[in-house]
PDB file of C-alpha atoms in Angstrom:
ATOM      1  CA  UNK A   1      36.076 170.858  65.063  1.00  0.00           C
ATOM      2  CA  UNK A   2      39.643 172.080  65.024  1.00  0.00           C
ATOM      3  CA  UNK A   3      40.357 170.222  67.457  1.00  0.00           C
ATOM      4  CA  UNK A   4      39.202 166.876  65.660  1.00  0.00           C
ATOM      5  CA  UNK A   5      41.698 167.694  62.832  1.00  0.00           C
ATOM      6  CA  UNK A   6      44.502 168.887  64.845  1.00  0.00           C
ATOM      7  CA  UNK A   7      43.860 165.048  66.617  1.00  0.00           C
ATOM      8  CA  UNK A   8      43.612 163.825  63.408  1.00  0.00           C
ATOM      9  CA  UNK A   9      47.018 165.195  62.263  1.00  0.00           C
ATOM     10  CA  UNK A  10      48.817 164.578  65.346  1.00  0.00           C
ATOM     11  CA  UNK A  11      47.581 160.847  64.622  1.00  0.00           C
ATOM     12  CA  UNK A  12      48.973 160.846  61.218  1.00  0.00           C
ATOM     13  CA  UNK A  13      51.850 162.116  61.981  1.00  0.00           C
ATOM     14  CA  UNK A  14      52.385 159.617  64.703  1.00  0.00           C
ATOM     15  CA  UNK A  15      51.355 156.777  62.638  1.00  0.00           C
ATOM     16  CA  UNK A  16      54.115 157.440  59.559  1.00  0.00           C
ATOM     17  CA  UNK A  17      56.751 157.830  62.334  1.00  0.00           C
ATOM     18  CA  UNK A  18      55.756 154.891  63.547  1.00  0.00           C
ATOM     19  CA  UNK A  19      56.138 153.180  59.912  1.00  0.00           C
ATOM     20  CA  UNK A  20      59.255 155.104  59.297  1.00  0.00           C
ATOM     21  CA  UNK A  21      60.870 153.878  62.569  1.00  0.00           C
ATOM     22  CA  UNK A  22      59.534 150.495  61.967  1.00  0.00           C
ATOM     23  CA  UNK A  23      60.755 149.705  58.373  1.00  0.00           C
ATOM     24  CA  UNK A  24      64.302 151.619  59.572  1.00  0.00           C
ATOM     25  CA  UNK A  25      64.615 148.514  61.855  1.00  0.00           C
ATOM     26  CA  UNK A  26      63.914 146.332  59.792  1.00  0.00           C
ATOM     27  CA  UNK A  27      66.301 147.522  57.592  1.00  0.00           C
ATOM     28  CA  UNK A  28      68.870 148.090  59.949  1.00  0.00           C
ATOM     29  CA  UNK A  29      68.453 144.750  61.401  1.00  0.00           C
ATOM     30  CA  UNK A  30      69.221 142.897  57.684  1.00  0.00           C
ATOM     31  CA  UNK A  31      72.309 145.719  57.594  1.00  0.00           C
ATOM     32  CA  UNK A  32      73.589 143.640  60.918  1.00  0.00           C
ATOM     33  CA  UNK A  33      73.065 140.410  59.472  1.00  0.00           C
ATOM     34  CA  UNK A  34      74.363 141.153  56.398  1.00  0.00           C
ATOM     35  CA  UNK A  35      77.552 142.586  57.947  1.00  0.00           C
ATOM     36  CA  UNK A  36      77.707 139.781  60.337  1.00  0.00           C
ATOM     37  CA  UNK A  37      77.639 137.154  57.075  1.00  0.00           C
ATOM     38  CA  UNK A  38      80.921 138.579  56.210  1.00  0.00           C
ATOM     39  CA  UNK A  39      82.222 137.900  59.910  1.00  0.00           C
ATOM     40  CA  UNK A  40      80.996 134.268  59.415  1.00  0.00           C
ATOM     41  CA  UNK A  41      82.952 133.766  55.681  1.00  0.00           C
ATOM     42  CA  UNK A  42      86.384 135.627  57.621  1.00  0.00           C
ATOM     43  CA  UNK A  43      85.976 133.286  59.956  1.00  0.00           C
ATOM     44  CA  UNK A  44      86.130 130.180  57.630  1.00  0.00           C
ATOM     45  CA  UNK A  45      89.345 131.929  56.202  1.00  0.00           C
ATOM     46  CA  UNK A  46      90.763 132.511  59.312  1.00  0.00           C
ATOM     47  CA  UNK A  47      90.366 128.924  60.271  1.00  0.00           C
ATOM     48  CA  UNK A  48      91.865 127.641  56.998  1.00  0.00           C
ATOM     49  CA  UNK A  49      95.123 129.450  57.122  1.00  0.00           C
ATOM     50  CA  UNK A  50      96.879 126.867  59.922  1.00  0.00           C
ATOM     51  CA  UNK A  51      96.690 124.631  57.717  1.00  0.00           C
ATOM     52  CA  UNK A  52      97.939 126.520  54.582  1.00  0.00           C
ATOM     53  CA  UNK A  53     100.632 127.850  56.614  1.00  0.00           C
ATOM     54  CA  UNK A  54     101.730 124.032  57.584  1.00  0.00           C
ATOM     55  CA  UNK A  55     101.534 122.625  53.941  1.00  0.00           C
ATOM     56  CA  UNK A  56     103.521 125.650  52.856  1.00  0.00           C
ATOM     57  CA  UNK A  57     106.424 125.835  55.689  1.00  0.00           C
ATOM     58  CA  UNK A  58     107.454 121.980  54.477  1.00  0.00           C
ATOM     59  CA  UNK A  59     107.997 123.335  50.852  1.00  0.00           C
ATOM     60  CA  UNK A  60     108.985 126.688  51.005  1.00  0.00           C
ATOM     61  CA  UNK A  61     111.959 126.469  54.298  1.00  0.00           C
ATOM     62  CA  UNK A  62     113.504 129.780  52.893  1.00  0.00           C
ATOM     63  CA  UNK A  63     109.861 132.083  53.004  1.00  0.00           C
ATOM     64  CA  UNK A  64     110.133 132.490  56.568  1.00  0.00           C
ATOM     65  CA  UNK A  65     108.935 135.834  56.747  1.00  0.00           C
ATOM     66  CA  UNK A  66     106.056 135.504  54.391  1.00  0.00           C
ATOM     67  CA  UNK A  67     104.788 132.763  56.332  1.00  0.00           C
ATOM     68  CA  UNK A  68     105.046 134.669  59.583  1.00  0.00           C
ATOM     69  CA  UNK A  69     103.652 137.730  58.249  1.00  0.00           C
ATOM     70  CA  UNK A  70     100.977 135.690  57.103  1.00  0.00           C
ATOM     71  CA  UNK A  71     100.255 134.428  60.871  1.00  0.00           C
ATOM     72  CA  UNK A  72     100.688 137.328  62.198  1.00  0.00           C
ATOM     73  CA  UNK A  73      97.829 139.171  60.228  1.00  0.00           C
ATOM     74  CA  UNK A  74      95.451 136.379  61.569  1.00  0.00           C
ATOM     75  CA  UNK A  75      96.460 136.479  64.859  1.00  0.00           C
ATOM     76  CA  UNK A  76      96.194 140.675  64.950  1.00  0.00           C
ATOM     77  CA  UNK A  77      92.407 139.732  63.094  1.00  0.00           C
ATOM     78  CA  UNK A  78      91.180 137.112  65.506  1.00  0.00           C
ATOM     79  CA  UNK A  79      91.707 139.632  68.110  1.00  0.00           C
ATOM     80  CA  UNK A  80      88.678 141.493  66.281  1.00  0.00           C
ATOM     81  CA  UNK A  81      84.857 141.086  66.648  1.00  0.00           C
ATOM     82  CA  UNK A  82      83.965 139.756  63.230  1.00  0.00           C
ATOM     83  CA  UNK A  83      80.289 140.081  63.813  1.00  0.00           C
ATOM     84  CA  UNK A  84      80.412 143.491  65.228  1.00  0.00           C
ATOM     85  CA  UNK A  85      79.716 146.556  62.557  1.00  0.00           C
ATOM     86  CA  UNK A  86      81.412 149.075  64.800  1.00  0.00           C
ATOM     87  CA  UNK A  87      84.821 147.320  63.759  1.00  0.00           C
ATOM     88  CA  UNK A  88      83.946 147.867  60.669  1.00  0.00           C
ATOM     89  CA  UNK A  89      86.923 149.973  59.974  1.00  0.00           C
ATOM     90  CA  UNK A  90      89.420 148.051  61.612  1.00  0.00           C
ATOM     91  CA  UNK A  91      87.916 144.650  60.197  1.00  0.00           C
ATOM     92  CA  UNK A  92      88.328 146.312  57.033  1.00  0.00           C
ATOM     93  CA  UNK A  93      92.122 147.566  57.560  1.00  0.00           C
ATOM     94  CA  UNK A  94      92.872 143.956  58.599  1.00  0.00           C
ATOM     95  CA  UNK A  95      91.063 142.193  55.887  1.00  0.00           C
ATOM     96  CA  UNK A  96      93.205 144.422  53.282  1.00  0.00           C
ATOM     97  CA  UNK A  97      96.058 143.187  55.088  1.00  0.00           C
ATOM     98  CA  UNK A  98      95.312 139.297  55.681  1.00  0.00           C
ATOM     99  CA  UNK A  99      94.535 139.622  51.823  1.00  0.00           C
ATOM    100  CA  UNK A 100      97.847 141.001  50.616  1.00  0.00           C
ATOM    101  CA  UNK A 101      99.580 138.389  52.512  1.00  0.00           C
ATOM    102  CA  UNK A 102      97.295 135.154  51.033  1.00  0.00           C
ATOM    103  CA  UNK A 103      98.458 136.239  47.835  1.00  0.00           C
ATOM    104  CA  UNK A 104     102.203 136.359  48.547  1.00  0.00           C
ATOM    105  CA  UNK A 105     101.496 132.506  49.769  1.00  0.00           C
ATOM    106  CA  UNK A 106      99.727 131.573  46.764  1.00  0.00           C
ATOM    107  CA  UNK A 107     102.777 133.659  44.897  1.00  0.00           C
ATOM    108  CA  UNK A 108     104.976 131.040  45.936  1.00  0.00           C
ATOM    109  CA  UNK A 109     103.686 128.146  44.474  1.00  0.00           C
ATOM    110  CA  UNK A 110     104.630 129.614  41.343  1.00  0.00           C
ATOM    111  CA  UNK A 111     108.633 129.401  42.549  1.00  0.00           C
ATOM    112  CA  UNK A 112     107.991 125.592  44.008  1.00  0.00           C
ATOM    113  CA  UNK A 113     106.615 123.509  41.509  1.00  0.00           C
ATOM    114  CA  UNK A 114     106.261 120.541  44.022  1.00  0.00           C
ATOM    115  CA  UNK A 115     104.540 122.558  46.199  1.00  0.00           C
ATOM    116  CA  UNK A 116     101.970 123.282  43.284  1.00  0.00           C
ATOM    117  CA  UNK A 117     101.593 119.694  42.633  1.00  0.00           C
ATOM    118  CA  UNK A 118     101.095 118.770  46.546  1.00  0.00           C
ATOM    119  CA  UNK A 119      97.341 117.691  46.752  1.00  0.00           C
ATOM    120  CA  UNK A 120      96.452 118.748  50.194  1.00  0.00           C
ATOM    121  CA  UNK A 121      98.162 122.401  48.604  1.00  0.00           C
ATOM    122  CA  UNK A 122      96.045 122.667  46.233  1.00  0.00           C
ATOM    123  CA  UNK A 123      92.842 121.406  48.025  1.00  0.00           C
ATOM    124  CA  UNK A 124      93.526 124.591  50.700  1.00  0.00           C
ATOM    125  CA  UNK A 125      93.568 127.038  47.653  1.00  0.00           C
ATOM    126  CA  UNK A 126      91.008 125.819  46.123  1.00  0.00           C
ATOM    127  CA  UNK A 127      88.870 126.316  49.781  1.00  0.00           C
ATOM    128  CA  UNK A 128      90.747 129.774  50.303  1.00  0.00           C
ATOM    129  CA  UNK A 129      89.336 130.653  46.574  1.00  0.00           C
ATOM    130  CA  UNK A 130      85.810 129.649  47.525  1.00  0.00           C
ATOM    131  CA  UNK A 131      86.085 131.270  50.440  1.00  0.00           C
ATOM    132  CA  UNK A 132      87.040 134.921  48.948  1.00  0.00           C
ATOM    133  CA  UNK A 133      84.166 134.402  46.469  1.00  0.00           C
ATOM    134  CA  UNK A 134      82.005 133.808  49.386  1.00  0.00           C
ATOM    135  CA  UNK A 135      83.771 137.095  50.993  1.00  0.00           C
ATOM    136  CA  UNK A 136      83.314 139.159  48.013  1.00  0.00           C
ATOM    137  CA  UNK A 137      79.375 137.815  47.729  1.00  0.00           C
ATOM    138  CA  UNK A 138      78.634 138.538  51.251  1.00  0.00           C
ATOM    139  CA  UNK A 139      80.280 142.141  51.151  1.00  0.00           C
ATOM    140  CA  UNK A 140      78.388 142.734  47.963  1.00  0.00           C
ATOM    141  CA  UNK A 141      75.443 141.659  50.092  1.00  0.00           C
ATOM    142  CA  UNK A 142      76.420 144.027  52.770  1.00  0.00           C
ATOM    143  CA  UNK A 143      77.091 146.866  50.230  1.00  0.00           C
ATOM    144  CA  UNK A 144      73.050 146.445  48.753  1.00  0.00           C
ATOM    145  CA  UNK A 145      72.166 146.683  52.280  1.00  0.00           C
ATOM    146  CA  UNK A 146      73.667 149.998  52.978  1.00  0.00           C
ATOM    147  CA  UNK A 147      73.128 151.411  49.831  1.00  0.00           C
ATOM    148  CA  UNK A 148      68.970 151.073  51.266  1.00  0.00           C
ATOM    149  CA  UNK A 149      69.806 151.581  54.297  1.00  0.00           C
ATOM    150  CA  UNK A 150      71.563 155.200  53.729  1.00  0.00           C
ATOM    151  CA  UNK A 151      68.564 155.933  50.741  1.00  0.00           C
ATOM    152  CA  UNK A 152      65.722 155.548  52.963  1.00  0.00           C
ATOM    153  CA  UNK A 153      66.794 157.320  56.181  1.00  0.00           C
ATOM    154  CA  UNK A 154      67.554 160.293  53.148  1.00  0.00           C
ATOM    155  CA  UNK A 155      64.616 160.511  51.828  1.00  0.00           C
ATOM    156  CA  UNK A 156      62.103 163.268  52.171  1.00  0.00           C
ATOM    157  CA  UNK A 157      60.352 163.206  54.716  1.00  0.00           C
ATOM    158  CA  UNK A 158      62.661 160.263  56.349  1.00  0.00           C
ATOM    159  CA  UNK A 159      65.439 162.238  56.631  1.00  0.00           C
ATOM    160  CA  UNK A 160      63.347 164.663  58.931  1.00  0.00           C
ATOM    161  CA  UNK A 161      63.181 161.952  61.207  1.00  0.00           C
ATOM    162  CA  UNK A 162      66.433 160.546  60.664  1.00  0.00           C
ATOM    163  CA  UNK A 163      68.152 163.100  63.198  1.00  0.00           C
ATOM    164  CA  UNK A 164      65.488 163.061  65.551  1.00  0.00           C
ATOM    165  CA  UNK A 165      65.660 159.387  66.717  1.00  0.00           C
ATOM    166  CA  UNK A 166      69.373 159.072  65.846  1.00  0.00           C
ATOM    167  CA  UNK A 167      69.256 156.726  62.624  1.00  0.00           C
ATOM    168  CA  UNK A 168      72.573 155.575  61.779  1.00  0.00           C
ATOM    169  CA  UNK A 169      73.707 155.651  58.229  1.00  0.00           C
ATOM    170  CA  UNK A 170      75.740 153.072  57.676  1.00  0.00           C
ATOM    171  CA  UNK A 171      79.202 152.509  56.160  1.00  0.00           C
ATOM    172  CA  UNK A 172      80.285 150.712  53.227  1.00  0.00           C
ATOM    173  CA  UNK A 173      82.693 147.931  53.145  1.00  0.00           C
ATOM    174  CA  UNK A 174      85.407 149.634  50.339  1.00  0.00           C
ATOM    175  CA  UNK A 175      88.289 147.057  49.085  1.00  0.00           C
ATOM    176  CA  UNK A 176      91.512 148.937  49.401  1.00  0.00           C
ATOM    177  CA  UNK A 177      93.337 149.026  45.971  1.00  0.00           C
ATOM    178  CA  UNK A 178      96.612 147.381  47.242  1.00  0.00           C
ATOM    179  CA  UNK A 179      94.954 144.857  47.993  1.00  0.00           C
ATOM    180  CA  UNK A 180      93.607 143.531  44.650  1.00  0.00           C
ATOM    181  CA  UNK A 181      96.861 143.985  43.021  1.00  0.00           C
ATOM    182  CA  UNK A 182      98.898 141.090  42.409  1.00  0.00           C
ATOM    183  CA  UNK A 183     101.633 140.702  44.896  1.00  0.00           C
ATOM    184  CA  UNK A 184     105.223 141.025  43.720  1.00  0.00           C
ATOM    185  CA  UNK A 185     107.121 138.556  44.577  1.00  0.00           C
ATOM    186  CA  UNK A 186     111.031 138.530  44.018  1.00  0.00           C
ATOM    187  CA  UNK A 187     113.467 135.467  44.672  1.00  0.00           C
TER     188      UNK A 187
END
């Protein structure tokens, strides 16, 4: 007889790890995705810049540096894995960065009015401002996903699992101040 319920517990027991392990996956898995959205929307961004860079360099001869700073942000980010969560940190660091420098670009059509009125100029910021909304939607994404993620792996009894088969918690994708801030731009 005590046998039959120590079976019977063992079972149990091996049955909610079972569910624990499997709904971690699960969860994990839509962490990935989500995380790997973001890679596809940098991406897009990353491929639009050339040609922001071109309609900009034909208006604005004396921004030199701002251009080239500008460049070399995406070439330092193309380097990365976008799709890869264990750059998360790094992705982040550069995305702060490539951000920063957008702006100073988009600063300058302030100081060259025919550059503001240039149609193909302001077709690329209107894609580079679709773009970030799609950036900030897919990190928000990717923020909701964590936010489970990290909840269920520390709940009672999860969490007593949690160590055992090495869940990861997951990190959240934080905006660094300077980078919202309006650039300041001097002439």
């Amino acid at each position: 007889m005590t046998l039959l319920v120590i079976l019977g517990v063992v079972v149990l027991i091996g049955l909610w790890a079972m569910g624990v392990y499997n709904k971690y996956v699960g969860l994990d898995n839509e962490n990935q995705v989500a995380f790997s959205n973001i890679g596809t929307f940098l991406q897009k961004r990353l491929d639009l810049i050339p040609n922001l860079v071109e309609t900009v360099k034909g208006y604005a001869k004396h921004e030199s540096e701002t251009l080239q700073n500008v460049v070399d942000a995406r070439s330092r980010m193309l380097k990365l894995d976008l799709n890869d969560v264990k750059n998360l940190e790094e992705i982040r660091k550069m995305e702060n960065e490539l951000t920063k420098t957008l702006k100073s670009i988009m600063a300058l059509s302030e100081s060259y009015p025919e550059l503001k009125a240039n149609v193909n100029f302001l077709e690329l910021q209107k894609s580079l401002t679709d773009i970030e909304n799609q950036i900030e939607g897919a990190r928000r994404f990717y923020n909701a996903t964590v936010g489970t993620l990290n909840t269920f792996i520390r709940r009672f009894p999860n969490v007593l699992l949690s160590g055992l088969l090495k869940f990861r918690n997951a990190e959240f994708f934080k905006e660094d101040a300077e980078a919202k801030s309006a650039p300041k731009v001097s002439f």
